[in-house]
Coordinates of C-alpha atoms and ligand atoms in Angstrom, one line a residue:
X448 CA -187.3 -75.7 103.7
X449 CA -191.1 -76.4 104.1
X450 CA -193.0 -77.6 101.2
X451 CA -194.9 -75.5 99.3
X452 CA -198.3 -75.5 100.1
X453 CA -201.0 -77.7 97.7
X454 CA -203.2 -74.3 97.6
X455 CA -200.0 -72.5 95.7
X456 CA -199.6 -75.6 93.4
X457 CA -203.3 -75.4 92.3
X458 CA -202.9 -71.6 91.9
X459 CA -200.4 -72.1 89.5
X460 CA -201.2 -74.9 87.8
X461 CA -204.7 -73.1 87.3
X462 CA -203.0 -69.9 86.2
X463 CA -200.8 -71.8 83.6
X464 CA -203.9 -74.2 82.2
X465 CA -206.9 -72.7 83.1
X466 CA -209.6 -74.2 85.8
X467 CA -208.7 -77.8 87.3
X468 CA -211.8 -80.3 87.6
X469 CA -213.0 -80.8 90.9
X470 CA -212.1 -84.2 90.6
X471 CA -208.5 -83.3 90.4
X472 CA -208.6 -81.0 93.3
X473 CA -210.4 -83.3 95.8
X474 CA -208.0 -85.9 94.8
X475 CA -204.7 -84.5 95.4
X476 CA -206.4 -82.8 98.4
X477 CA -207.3 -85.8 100.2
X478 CA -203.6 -87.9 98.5
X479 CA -201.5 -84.7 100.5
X480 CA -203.6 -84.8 103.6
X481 CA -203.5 -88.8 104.1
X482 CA -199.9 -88.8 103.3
X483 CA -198.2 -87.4 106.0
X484 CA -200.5 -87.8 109.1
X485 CA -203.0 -89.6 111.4
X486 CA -206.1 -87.7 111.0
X487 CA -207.8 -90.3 113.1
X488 CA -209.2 -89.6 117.1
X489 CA -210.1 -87.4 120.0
X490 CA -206.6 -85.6 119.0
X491 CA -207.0 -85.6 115.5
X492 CA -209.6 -84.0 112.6
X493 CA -212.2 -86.6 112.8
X494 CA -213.1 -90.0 114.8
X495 CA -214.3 -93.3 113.0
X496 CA -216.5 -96.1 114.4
X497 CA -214.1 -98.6 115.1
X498 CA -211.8 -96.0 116.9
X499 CA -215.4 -95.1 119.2
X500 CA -215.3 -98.6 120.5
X501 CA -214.1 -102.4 120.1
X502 CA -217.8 -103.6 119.3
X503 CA -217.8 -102.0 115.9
X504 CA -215.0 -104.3 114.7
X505 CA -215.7 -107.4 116.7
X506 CA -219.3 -107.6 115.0
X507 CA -218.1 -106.6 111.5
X508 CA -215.5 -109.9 112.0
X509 CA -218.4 -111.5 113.7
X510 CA -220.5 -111.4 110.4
X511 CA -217.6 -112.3 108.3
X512 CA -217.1 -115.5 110.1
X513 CA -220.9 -116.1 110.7
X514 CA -221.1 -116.2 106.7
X515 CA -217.9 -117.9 106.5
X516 CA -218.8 -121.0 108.7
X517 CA -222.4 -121.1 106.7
X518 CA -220.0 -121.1 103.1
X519 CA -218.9 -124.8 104.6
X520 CA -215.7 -122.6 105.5
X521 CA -213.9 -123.0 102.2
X522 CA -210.2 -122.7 102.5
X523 CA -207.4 -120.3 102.2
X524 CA -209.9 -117.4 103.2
X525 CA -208.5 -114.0 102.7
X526 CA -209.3 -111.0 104.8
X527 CA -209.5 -107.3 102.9
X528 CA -209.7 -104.0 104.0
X529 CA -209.3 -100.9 102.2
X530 CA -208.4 -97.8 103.6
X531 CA -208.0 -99.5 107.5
X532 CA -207.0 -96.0 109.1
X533 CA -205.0 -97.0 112.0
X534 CA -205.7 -100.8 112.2
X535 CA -208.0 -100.7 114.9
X536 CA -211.2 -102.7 112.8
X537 CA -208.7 -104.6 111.3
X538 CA -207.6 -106.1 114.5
X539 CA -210.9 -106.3 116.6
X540 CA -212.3 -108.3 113.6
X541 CA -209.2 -110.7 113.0
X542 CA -209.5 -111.5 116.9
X543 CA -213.4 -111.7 117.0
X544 CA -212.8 -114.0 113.9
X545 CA -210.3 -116.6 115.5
X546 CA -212.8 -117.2 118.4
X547 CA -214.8 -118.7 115.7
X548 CA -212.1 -120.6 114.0
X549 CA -211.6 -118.0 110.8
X550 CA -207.5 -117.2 110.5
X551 CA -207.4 -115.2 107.4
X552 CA -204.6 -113.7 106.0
X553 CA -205.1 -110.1 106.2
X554 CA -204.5 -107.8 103.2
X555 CA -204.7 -104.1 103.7
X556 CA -205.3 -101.7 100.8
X557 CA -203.9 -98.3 102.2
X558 CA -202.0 -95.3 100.8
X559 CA -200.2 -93.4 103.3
X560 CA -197.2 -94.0 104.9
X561 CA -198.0 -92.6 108.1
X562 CA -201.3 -95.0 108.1
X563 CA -199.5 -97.9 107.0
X564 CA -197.1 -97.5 110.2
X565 CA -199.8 -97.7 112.3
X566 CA -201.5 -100.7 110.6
X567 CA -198.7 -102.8 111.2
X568 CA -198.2 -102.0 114.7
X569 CA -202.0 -103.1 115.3
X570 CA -201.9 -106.3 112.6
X571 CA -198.1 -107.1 112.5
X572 CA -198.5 -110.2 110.0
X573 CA -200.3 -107.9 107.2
X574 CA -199.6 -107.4 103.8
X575 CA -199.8 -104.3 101.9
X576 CA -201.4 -103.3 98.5
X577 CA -201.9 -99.8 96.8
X578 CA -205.2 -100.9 95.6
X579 CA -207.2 -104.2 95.2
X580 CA -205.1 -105.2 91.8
X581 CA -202.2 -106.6 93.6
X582 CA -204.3 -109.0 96.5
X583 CA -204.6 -112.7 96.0
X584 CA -207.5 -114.2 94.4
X585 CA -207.3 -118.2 95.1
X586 CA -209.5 -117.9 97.8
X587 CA -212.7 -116.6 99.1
X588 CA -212.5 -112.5 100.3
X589 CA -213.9 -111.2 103.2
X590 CA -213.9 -107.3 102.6
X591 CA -214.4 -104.7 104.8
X592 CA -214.2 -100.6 103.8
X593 CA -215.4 -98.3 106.8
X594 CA -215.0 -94.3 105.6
X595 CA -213.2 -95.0 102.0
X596 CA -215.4 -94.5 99.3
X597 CA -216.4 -90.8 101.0
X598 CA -212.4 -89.7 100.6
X599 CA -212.3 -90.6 97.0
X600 CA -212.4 -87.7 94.7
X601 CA -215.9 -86.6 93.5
X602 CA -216.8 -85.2 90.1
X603 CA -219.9 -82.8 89.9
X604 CA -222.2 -82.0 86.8
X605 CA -224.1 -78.6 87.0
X606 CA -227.1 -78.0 84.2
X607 CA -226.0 -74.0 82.8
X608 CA -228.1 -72.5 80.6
X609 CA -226.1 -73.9 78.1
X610 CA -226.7 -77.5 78.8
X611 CA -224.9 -79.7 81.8
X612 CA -221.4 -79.0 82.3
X613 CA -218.6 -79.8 84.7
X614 CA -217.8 -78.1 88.0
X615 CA -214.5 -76.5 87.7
X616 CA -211.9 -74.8 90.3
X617 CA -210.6 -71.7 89.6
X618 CA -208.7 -68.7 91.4
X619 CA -210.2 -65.2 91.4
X620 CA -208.2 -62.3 91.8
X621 CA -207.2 -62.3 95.3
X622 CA -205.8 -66.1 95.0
X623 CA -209.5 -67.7 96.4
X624 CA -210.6 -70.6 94.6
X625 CA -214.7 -70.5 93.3
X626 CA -216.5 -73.0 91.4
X627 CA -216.5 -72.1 87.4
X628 CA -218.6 -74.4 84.7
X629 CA -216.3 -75.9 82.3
X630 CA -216.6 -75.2 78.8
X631 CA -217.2 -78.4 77.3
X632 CA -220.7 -79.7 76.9
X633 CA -221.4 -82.7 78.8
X634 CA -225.1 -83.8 78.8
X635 CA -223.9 -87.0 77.4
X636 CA -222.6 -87.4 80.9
X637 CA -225.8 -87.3 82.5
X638 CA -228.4 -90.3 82.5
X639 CA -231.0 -89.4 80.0
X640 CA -233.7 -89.7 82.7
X641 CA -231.9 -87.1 84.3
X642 CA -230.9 -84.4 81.5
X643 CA -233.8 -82.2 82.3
X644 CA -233.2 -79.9 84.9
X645 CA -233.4 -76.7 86.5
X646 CA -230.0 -74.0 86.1
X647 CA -227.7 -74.9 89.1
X648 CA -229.0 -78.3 89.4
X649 CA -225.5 -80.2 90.4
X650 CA -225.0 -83.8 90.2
X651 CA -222.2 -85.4 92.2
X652 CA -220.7 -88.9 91.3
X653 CA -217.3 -90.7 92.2
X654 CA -215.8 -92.7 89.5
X655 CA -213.8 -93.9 91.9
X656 CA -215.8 -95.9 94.2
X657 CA -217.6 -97.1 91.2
X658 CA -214.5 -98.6 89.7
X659 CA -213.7 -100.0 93.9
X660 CA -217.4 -101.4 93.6
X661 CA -216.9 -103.1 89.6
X662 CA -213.3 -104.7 90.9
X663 CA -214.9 -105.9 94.3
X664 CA -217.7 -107.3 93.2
X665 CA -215.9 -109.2 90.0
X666 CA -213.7 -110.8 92.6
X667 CA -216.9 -111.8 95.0
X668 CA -218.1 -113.2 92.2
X669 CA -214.9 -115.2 90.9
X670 CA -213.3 -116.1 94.0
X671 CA -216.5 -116.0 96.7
X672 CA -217.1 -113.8 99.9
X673 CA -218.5 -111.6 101.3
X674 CA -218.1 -107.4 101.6
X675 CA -219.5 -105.0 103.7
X676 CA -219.6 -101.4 102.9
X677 CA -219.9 -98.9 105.8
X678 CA -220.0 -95.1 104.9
X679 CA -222.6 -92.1 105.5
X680 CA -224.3 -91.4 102.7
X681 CA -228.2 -91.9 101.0
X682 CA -229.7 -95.3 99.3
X683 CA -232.3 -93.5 96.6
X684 CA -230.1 -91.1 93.6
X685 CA -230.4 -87.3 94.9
X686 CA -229.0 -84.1 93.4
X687 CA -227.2 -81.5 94.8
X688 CA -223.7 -81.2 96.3
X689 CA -222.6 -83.1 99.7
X690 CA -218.8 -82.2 99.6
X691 CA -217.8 -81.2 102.9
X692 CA -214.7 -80.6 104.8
X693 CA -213.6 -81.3 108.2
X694 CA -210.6 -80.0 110.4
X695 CA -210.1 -80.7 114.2
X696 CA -213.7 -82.2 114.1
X697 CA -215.5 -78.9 112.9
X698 CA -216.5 -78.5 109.5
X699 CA -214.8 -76.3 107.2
X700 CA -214.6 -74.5 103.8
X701 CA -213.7 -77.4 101.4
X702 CA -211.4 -74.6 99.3
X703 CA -209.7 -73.3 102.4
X704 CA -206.7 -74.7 102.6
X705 CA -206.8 -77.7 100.8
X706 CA -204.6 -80.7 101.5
X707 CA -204.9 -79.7 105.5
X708 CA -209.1 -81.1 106.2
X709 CA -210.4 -83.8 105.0
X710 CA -212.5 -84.2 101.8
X711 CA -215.5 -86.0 101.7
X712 CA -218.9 -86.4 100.5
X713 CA -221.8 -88.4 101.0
X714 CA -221.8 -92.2 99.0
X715 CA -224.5 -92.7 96.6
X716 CA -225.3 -96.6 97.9
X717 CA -227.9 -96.7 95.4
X718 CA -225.5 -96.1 92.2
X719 CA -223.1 -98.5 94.6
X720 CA -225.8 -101.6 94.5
X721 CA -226.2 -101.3 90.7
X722 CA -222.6 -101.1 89.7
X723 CA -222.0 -104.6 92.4
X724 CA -224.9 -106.1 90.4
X725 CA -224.3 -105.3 87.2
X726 CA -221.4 -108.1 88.1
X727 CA -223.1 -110.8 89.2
X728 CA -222.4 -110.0 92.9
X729 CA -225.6 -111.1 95.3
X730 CA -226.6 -107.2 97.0
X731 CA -227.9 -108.3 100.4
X732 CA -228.8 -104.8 101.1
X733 CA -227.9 -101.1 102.6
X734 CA -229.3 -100.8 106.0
X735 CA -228.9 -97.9 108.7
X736 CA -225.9 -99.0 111.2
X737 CA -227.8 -98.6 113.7
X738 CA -230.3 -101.0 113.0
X739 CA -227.4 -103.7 111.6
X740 CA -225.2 -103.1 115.0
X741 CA -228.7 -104.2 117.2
X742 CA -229.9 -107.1 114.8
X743 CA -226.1 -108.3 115.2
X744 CA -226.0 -108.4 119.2
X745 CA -224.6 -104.9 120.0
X746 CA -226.6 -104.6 122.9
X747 CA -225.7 -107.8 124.5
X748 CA -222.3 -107.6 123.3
X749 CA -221.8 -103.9 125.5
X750 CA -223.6 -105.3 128.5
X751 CA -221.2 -108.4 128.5
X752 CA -218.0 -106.0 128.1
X753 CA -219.6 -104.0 131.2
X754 CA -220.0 -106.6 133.5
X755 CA -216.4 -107.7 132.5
X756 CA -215.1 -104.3 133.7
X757 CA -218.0 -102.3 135.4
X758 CA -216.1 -99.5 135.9
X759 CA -216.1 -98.7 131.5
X760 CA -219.8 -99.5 131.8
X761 CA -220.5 -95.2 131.8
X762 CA -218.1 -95.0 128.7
X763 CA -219.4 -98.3 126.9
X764 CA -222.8 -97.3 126.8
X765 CA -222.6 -93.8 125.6
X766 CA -220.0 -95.5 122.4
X767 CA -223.0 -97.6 121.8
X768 CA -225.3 -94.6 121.8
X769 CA -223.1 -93.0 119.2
X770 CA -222.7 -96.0 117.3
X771 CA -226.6 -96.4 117.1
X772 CA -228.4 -93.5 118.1
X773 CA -230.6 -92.0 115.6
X774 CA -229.4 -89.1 116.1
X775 CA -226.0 -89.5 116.0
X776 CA -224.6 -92.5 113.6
X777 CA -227.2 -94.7 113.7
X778 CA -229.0 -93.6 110.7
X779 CA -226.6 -91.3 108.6
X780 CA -224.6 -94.1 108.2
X781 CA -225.3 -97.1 105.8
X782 CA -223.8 -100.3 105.9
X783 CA -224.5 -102.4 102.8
X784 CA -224.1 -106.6 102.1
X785 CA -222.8 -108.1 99.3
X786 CA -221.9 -111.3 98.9
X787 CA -220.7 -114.2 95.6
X788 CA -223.8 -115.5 94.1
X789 CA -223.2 -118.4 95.8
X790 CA -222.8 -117.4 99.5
X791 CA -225.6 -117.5 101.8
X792 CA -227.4 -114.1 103.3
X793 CA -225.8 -112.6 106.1
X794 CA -227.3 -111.4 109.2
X795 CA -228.8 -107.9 110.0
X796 CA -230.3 -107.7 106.3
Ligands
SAH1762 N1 -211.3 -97.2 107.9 C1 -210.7 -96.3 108.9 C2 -210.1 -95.0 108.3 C3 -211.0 -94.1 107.5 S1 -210.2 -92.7 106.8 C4 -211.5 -96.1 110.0 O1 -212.7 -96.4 110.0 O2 -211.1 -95.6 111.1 C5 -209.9 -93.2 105.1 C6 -208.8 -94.2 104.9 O3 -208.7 -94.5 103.5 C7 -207.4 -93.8 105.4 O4 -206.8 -95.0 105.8 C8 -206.8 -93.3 104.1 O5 -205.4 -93.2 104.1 C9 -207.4 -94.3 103.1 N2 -207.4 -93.8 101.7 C10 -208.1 -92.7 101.2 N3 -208.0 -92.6 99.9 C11 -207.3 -93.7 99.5 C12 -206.9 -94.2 98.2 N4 -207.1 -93.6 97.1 N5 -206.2 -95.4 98.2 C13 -205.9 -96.1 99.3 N6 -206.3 -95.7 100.6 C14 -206.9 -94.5 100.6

């Protein structure tokens, strides 16, 4: 018996109790679709930086342990990632770490079972949490999140000419879902500085990576650290919508089928620095990968893996260009610093 699909549940549930927030429906979109399978590589929906190449990992551990040694490498230092896809950055940074004397323990922050599998297989001694609550705290974190805040669930605001409201999901009458404003007035929502706006103006925000940002940031400030933050997304507050979907790497109608692409949409690093300092937690800054890969050694780092096996030199230097090249990663995606008040600055900011 095959399960029924997500799309027939939201048709229901929308016919029984009127429009679901988009909130809702992003969430249990992206909950179903991480669930069952590996959306990761060539094979898959979408590829991530770590699974383009080793380098990515090795110099996110690389800055960990750099900051690590300058903290006077204070004991029982725990290594975090949420949302660690198949392992792959996980275990290039735990191995560039240990050249430099850093053995963390490694704590992964994952919820699928498929994914989990996979972690293990690529960092057999980890531990496994469904979100930060359960890690340890008696002793400095080292936190890495590549692509995790962009698959949590985003809310939108759109001003009506009734006042801001909520973007809702609806079915019309051939089953297809379409945006409806919600009926309850929520300009209290909206940032007075903000409130005046054209109709159709939307705002987008994810109370969901704020909340990640508050819980990180409280524990960078109570137990030391350092975090890095790697996602596409903008650094100054913008309007408009950036939810997108994507299905065997193309993109696709976000209501299509949902549960089958992956949501996402771009992170608001801006709203991201001011939530981490509101806690006390030192923001080193939000800098375009590509720049943070070269000012960390990428380019020396790819010539040293191609004289080590000329014959990957073709294929190193084209994942290096899609790593950093303006056009391709290197500028859409941000990677941002934060550290405990106490830690020193890391490089590459
Ligand atoms: N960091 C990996 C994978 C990115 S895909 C990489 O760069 O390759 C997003 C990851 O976040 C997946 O591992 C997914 O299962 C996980 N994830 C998404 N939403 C989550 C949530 N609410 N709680 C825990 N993990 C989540």
């Amino acid at each position: 018996m095959s399960e029924r699909s997500l799309a027939d549940t939201f048709r229901r549930l929308i016919a029984a109790t009127g429009p679901i927030s988009l909130a809702q429906f992003t969430g249990e979109s992206n909950a179903r679709y991480y669930t069952a399978k590996d959306p990761l590589g060539s094979e898959g929906d979408f590829i991530t930086a770590p699974e383009i190449s080793q380098m990515f990992g090795e110099l996110a551990g690389l800055w960990l342990a750099d900051l690590w040694i300058r903290a006077g490498k204070p004991e029982r230092p725990l290594y975090v990632e949420l949302g660690p896809g198949r392992g792959t950055l996980a275990r290039d940074a735990l191995r560039a770490m240990k050249r430099y004397g850093l053995e963390p323990e490694a704590h992964l922050v994952e919820g699928s079972d498929a994914l989990k599998r996979l972690q293990l297989d690529a960092v057999p001694q980890a531990h496994f949490h469904a979100d930060l609550s359960s890690v340890p705290m008696d002793g400095p974190m080292l936190l890495v999140a590549n692509e995790f805040l962009d698959a949590l669930p985003v809310r939108q605001l759109v001003m009506t000419p009734d006042g801001w409201r909520e973007r809702m999901v609806a079915a019309d009458g051939t089953g297809r879902f379409v945006f409806v404003a919600g009926r309850q007035p929520m300009d209290a929502a909206v940032p007075e500085a903000r409130r005046a706006a054209e109709a159709g103006t939307i705002l987008e925000t994810c109370p969901g990576a704020a909340a990640v940002l508050f819980e990180a940031a409280g524990r960078l400030v109570e137990q030391g650290g350092a975090a890095l933050f790697v996602d596409y997304g903008h650094d100054a507050p913008r309007t408009g919508s950036t939810l997108q979907a994507v299905a065997r790497h193309r993109k696709v109608d976000p209501f299509a089928a949902p549960g089958e692409a992956d949501l996402t949409a771009h992170v608001d690093f801006a709203a991201m620095a001011d939530v981490a300092q509101s806690r006390g937690a030192k923001w080193l800054g939000t800098v375009p990968q590509g720049a943070w890969l070269r000012a960390l050694g990428i380019d020396s780092r790819a010539e040293a893996l191609a004289d080590f096996a000329p014959q990957h030199r073709d294929a190193l230097m084209r994942a290096k260009e899609r790593l950093t090249g303006d056009g391709q990663m290197g500028l859409l995606f941000k990677v941002m610093g934060l550290t405990g008040p106490e830690w020193p600055d890391g490089v590459g900011f």
